[in-house]
Coordinates of C-alpha atoms and ligand atoms in Angstrom, one line a residue:
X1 CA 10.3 29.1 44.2
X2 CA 9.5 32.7 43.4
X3 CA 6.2 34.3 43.7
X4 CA 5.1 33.8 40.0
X5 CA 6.1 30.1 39.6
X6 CA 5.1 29.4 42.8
X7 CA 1.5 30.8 41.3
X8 CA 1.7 28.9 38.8
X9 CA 2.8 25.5 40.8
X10 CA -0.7 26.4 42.5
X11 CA -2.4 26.9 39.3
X12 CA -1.7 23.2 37.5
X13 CA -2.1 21.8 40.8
X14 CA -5.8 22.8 41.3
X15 CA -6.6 22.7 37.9
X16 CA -5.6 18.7 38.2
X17 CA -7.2 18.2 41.3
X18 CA -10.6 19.5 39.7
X19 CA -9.7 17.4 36.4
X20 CA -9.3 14.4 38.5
X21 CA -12.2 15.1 41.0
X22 CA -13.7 11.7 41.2
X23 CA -17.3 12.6 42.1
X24 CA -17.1 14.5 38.6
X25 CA -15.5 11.6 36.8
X26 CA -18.0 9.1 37.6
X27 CA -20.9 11.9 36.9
X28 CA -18.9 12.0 33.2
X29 CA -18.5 8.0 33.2
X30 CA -22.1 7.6 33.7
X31 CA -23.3 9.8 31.1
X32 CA -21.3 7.9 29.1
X33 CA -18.1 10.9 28.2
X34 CA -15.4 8.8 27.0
X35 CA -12.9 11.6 28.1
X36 CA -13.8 10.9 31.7
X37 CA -13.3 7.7 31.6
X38 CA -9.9 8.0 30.3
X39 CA -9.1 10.6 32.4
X40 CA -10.9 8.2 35.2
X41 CA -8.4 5.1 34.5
X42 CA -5.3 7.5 34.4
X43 CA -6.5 8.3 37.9
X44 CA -6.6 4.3 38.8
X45 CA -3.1 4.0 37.3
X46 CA -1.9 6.9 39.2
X47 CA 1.1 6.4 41.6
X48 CA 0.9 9.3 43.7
X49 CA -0.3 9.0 46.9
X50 CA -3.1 11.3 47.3
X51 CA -4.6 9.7 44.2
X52 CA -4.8 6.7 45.8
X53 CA -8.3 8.0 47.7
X54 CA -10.0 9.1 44.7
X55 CA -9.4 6.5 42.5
X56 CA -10.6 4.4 45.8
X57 CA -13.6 6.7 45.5
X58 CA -14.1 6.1 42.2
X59 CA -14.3 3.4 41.8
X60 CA -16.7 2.5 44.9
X61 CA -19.3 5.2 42.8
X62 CA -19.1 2.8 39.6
X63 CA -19.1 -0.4 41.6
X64 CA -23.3 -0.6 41.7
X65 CA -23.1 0.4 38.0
X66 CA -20.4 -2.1 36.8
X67 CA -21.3 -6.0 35.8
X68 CA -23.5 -6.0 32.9
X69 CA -21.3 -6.9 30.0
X70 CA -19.8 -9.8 28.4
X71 CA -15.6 -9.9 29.3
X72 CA -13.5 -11.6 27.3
X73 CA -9.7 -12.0 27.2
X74 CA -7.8 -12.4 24.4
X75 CA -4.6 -13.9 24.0
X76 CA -1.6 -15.4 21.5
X77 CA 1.7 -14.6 21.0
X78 CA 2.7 -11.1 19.2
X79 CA 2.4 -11.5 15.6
X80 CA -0.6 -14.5 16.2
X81 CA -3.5 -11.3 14.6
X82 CA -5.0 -10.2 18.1
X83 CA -4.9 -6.2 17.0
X84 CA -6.7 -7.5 13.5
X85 CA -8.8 -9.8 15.0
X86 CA -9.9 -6.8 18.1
X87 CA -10.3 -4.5 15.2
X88 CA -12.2 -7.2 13.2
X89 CA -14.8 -8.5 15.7
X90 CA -15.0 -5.1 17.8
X91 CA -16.6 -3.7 14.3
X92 CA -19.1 -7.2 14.5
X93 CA -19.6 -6.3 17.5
X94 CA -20.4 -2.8 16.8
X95 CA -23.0 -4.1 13.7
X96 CA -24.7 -6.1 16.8
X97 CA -25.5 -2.7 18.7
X98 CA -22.7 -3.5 21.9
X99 CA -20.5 -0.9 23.0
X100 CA -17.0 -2.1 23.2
X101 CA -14.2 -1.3 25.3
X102 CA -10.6 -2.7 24.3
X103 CA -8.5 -2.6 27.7
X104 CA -4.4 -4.2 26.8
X105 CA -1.8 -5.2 29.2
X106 CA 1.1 -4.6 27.8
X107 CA 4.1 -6.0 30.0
X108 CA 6.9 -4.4 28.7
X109 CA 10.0 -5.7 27.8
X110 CA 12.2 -5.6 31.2
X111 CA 15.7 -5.9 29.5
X112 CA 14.9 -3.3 26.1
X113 CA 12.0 -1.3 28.2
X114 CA 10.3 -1.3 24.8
X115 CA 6.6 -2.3 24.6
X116 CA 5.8 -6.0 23.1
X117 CA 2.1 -4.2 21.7
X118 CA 4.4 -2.4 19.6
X119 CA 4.1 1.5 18.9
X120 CA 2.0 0.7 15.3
X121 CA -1.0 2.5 15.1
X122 CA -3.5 -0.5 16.9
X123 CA -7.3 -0.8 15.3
X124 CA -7.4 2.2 13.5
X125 CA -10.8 1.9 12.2
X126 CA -12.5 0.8 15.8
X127 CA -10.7 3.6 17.7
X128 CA -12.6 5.7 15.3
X129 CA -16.1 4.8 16.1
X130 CA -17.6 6.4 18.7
X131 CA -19.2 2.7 20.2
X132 CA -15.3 1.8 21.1
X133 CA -12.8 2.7 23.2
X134 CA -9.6 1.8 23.4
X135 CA -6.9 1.6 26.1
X136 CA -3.4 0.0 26.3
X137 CA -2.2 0.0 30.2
X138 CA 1.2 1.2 30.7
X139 CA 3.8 -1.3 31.2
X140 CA 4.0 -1.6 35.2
X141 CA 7.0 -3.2 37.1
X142 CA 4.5 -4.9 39.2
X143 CA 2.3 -7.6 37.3
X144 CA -0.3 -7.4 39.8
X145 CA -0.7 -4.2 39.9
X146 CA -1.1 -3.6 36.2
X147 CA -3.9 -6.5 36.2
X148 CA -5.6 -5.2 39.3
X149 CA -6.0 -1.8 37.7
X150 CA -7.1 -3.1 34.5
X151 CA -9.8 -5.2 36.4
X152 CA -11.2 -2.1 38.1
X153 CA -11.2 0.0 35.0
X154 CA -13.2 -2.7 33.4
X155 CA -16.1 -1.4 35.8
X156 CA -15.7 1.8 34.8
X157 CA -16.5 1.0 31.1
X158 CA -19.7 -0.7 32.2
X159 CA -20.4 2.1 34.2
X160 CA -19.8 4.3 31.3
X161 CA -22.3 1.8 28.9
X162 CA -19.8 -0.4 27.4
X163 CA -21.3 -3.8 27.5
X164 CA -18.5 -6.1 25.6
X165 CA -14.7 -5.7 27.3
X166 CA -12.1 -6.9 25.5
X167 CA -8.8 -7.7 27.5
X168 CA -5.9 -8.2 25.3
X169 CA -2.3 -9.4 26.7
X170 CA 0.3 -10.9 25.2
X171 CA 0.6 -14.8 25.4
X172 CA 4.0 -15.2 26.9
X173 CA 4.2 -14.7 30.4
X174 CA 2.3 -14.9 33.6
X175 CA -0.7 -12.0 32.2
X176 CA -2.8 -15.1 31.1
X177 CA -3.9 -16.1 34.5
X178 CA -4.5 -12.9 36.1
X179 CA -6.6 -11.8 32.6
X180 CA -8.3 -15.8 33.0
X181 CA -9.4 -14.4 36.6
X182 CA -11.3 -11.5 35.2
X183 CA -13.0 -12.1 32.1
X184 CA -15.9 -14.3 31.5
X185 CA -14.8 -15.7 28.3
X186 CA -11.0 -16.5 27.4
X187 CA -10.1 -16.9 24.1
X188 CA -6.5 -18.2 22.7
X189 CA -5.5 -17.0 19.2
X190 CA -2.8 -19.4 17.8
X191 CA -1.3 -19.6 14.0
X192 CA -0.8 -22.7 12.1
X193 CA 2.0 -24.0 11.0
X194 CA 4.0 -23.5 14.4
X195 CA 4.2 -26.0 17.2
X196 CA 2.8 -24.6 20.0
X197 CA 5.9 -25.0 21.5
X198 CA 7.7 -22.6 19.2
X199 CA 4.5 -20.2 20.3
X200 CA 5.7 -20.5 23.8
X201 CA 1.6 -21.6 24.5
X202 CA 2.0 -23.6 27.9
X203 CA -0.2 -26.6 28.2
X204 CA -2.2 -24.2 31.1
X205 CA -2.7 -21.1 28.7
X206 CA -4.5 -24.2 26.8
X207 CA -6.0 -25.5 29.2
X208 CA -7.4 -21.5 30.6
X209 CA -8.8 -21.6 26.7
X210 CA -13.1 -21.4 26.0
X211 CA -12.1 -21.0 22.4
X212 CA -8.8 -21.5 20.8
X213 CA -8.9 -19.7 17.2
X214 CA -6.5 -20.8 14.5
X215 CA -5.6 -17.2 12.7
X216 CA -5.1 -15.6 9.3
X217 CA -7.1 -18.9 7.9
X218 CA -7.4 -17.1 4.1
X219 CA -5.7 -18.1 0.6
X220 CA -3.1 -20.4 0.9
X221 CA -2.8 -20.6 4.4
X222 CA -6.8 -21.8 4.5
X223 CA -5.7 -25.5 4.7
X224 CA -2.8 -25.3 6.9
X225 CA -5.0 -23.8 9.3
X226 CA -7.5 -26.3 8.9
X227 CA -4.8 -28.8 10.0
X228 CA -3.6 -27.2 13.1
X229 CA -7.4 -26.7 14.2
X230 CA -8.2 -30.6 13.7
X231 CA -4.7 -30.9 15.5
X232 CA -5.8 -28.7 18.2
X233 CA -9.3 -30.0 18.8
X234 CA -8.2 -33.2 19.1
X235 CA -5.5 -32.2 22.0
X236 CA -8.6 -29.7 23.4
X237 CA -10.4 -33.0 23.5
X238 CA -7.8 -34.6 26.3
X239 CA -8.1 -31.8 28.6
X240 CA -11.1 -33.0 32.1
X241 CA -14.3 -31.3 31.3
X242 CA -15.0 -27.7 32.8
X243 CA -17.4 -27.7 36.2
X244 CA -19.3 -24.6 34.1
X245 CA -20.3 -27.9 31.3
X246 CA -18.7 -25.4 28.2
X247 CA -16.5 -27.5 26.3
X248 CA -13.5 -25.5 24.2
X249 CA -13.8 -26.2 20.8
X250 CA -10.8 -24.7 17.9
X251 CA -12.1 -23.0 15.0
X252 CA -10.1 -21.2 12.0
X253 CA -10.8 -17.7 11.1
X254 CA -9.5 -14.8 9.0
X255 CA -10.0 -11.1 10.3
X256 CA -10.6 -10.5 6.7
X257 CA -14.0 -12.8 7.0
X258 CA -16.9 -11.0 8.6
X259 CA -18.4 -14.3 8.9
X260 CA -16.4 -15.9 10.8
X261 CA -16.3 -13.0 13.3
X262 CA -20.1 -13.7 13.6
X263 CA -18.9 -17.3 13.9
X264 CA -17.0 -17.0 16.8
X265 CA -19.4 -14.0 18.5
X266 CA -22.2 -16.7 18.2
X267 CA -19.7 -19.2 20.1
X268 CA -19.5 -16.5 22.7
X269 CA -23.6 -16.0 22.9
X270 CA -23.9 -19.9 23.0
X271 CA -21.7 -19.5 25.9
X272 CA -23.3 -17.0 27.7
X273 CA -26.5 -18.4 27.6
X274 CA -25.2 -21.9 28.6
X275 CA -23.6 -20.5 31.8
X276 CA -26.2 -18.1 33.1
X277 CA -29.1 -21.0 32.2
X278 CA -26.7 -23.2 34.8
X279 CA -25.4 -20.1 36.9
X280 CA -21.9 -20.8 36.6
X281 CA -21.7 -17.2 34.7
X282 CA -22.5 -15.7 38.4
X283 CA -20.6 -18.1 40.3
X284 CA -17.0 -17.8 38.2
X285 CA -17.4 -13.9 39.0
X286 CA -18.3 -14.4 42.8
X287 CA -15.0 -16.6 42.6
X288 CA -13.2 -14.2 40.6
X289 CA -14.5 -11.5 43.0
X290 CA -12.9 -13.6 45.8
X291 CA -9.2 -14.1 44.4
X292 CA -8.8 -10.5 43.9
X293 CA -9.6 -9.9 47.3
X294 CA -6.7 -12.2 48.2
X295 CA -4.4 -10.8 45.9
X296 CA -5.1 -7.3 46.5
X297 CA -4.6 -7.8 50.1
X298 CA -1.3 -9.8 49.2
X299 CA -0.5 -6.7 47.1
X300 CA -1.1 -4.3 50.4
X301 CA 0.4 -6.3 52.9
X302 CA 3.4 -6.3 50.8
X303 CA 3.5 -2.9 49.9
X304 CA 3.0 -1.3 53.0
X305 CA 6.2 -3.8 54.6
X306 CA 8.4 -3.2 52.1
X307 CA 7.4 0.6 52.5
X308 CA 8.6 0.5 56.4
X309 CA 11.4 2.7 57.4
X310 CA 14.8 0.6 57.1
X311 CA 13.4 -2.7 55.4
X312 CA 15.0 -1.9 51.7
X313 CA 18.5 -1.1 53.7
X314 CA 18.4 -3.8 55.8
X315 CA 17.2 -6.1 52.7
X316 CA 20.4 -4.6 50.7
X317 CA 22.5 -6.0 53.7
X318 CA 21.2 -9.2 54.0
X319 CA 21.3 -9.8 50.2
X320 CA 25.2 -8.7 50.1
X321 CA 25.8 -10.9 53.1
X322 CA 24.0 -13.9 51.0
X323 CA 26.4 -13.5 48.2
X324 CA 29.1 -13.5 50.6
X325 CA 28.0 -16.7 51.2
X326 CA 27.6 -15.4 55.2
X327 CA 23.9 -16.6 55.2
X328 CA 21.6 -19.1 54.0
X329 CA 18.9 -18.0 52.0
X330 CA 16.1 -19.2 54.3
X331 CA 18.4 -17.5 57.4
X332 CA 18.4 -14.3 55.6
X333 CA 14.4 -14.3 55.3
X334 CA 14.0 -15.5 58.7
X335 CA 16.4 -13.0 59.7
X336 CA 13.8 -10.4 58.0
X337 CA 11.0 -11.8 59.4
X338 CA 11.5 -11.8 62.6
X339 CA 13.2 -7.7 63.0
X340 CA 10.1 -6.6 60.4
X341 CA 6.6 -8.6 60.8
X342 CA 7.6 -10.2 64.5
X343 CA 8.3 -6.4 65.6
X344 CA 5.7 -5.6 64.1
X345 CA 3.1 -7.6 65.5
X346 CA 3.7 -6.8 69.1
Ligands
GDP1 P1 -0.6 -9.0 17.0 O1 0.9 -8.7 17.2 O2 -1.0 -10.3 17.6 O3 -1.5 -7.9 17.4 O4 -0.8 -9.2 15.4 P2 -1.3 -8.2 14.3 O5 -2.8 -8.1 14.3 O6 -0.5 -7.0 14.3 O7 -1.0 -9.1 12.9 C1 0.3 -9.5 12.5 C2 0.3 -9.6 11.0 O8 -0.6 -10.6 10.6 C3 -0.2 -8.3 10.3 O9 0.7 -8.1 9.2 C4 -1.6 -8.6 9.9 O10 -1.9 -7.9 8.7 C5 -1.5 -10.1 9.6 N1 -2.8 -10.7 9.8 C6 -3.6 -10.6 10.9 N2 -4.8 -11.3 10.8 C7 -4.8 -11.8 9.6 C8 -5.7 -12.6 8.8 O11 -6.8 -13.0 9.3 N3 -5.3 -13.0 7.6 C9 -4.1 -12.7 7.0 N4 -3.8 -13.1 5.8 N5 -3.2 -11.9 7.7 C10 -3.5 -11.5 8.9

């Protein structure tokens, strides 16, 4: 590198490190700069290794400042109305005096790469208003890691104020369960006049449900909609009851209808109350609290052996040797078991 660039290498690299200092972040986050909390969740989604520690940091400062907000997943399959309905509701929500935060998974599309979200211009009108924010996570190749981020940037927006955070993810894959294990609320957004099988809904996305919401319920559609909600009550009705005592109910609603977005935001009140008055609110986030311990030490204990010196080469050896029909599959973990973790142990 020659002396200039090599100044200038310098340069960009302080200037990041102060952008990205995370005792300055949560300062911003906490007086409520929207700026540093983007920059903030950039720094949680990081993948370099010296980020690792302040995002760590960061995250430890909002920690005592995190909790006091309503969260609430959203899902349904692309196409069902969630960006309408975020847009919709977030600007009910907004009219009730909340602060809302609109955080999206968005597993991309292995085989095009593309984004299922879609590149169109999302909530226009909420990303406008000062009370929201708005963030789509970037498509990650690990699930886990995607969801865990997106669960620790939800207590940076109620560090920085916001005290309703949506979690939007698309309804087709395994994003439901980790977005059921951090929001309080989980709400399914279906369309009538599909079977749900044709949705790809799985009976357990159903069951996950506090609300299931029948969309675009407006002009001709109105008594389609109706239908599929009776139809959907009734199969809501054959599900055990919950341990909380909340039990999921279907309603229809068009985003175009800014009563039904009261509708279903007094569903959601009705909830909270019920929950904190029998203090299954507190306990489903002690739990919740206690399976992404497990997950995240799943997700360390994996990354740091697959990390080890030799493990991906060896792994590429095994697996051609399994094709060659040399090995069993179980031989070939065992067989990486015992030269990685036994080895390791000792
Ligand atoms: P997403 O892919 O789930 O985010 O779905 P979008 O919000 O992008 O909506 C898909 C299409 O359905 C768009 O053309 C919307 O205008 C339309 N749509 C969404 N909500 C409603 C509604 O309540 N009523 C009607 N008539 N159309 C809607």
């Amino acid at each position: 590198m020659k002396g200039d660039q090599l100044e200038n290498w310098l340069n960009s690299r302080k200037k990041r490190k102060e952008l990205y200092d995370p005792q300055k972040l949560f300062e911003g986050i906490r007086a409520g700069d929207r700026h540093a909390l983007a920059r903030g969740i950039t720094l949680l989604e990081s993948r370099r290794k010296e980020d690792a520690e302040a995002a760590a940091h960061l995250v430890r400062e909002c920690l005592p400042f995190s909790g006091n907000s309503i969260r609430i997943g959203i899902t349904g399959v692309p196409g069902v109305g969630k960006s309408t309905f975020i847009e919709s509701f977030g600007l009910e929500l907004i009219e009730r005096k909340k602060k809302v935060a609109v955080l999206a998974i968005d597993p991309s599309s292995e085989k095009t790469g593309g984004s299922i979200l879609g590149d169109k211009t999302r909530m226009e009108q909420l990303s406008l208003r000062k009370e929201a924010f708005i963030r789509p996570s970037p498509a990650g190749d690990s699930l886990g890691g995607v969801a865990r981020k997106t669960r620790e940037s939800i207590f940076l927006c109620e560090a920085a104020g916001f005290d309703a955070i949506i979690v939007e993810t698309v309804g087709v894959g395994q994003s439901e369960t980790s977005v059921h294990s951090m929001v309080d609320f989980f709400l399914l957004l279906m369309l009538s006049g599909a079977g749900d099988e044709l949705q790809g809904i799985k009976r357990g996305i159903m069951e996950m449900a506090d609300l299931l919401l029948v969309t675009k319920a407006d002009g001709e559609n109105e008594k389609t909609a109706e239908k599929a909600r009776r139809t959907y009550q009734n199969a809501l009705h054959l599900f055990p009851p919950n341990s909380n005592k909340w039990t999921a109910e279907s309603m229809k609603v068009s985003a175009f209808r800014s009563e039904d977005m009261s509708a279903v935001w007094e569903k959601i009140d009705e909830f909270c109350k019920l929950t904190t008055e029998n203090l299954s609110f507190s306990h489903n986030r002690k739990k919740q609290d206690l399976y992404w311990f497990r997950e995240s030490l799943k997700e360390m204990i994996l990354g740091h052996i697959y990390g080890m010196e030799g493990f991906q080469e060896r792994m590429n050896e095994l697996e051609a040797m399994l094709g060659a029909g040399q090995l069993s599959s179980f031989g070939a973990a065992e067989e990486m078991f015992k030269e990685f973790i036994l080895k390791w142990r000792r």
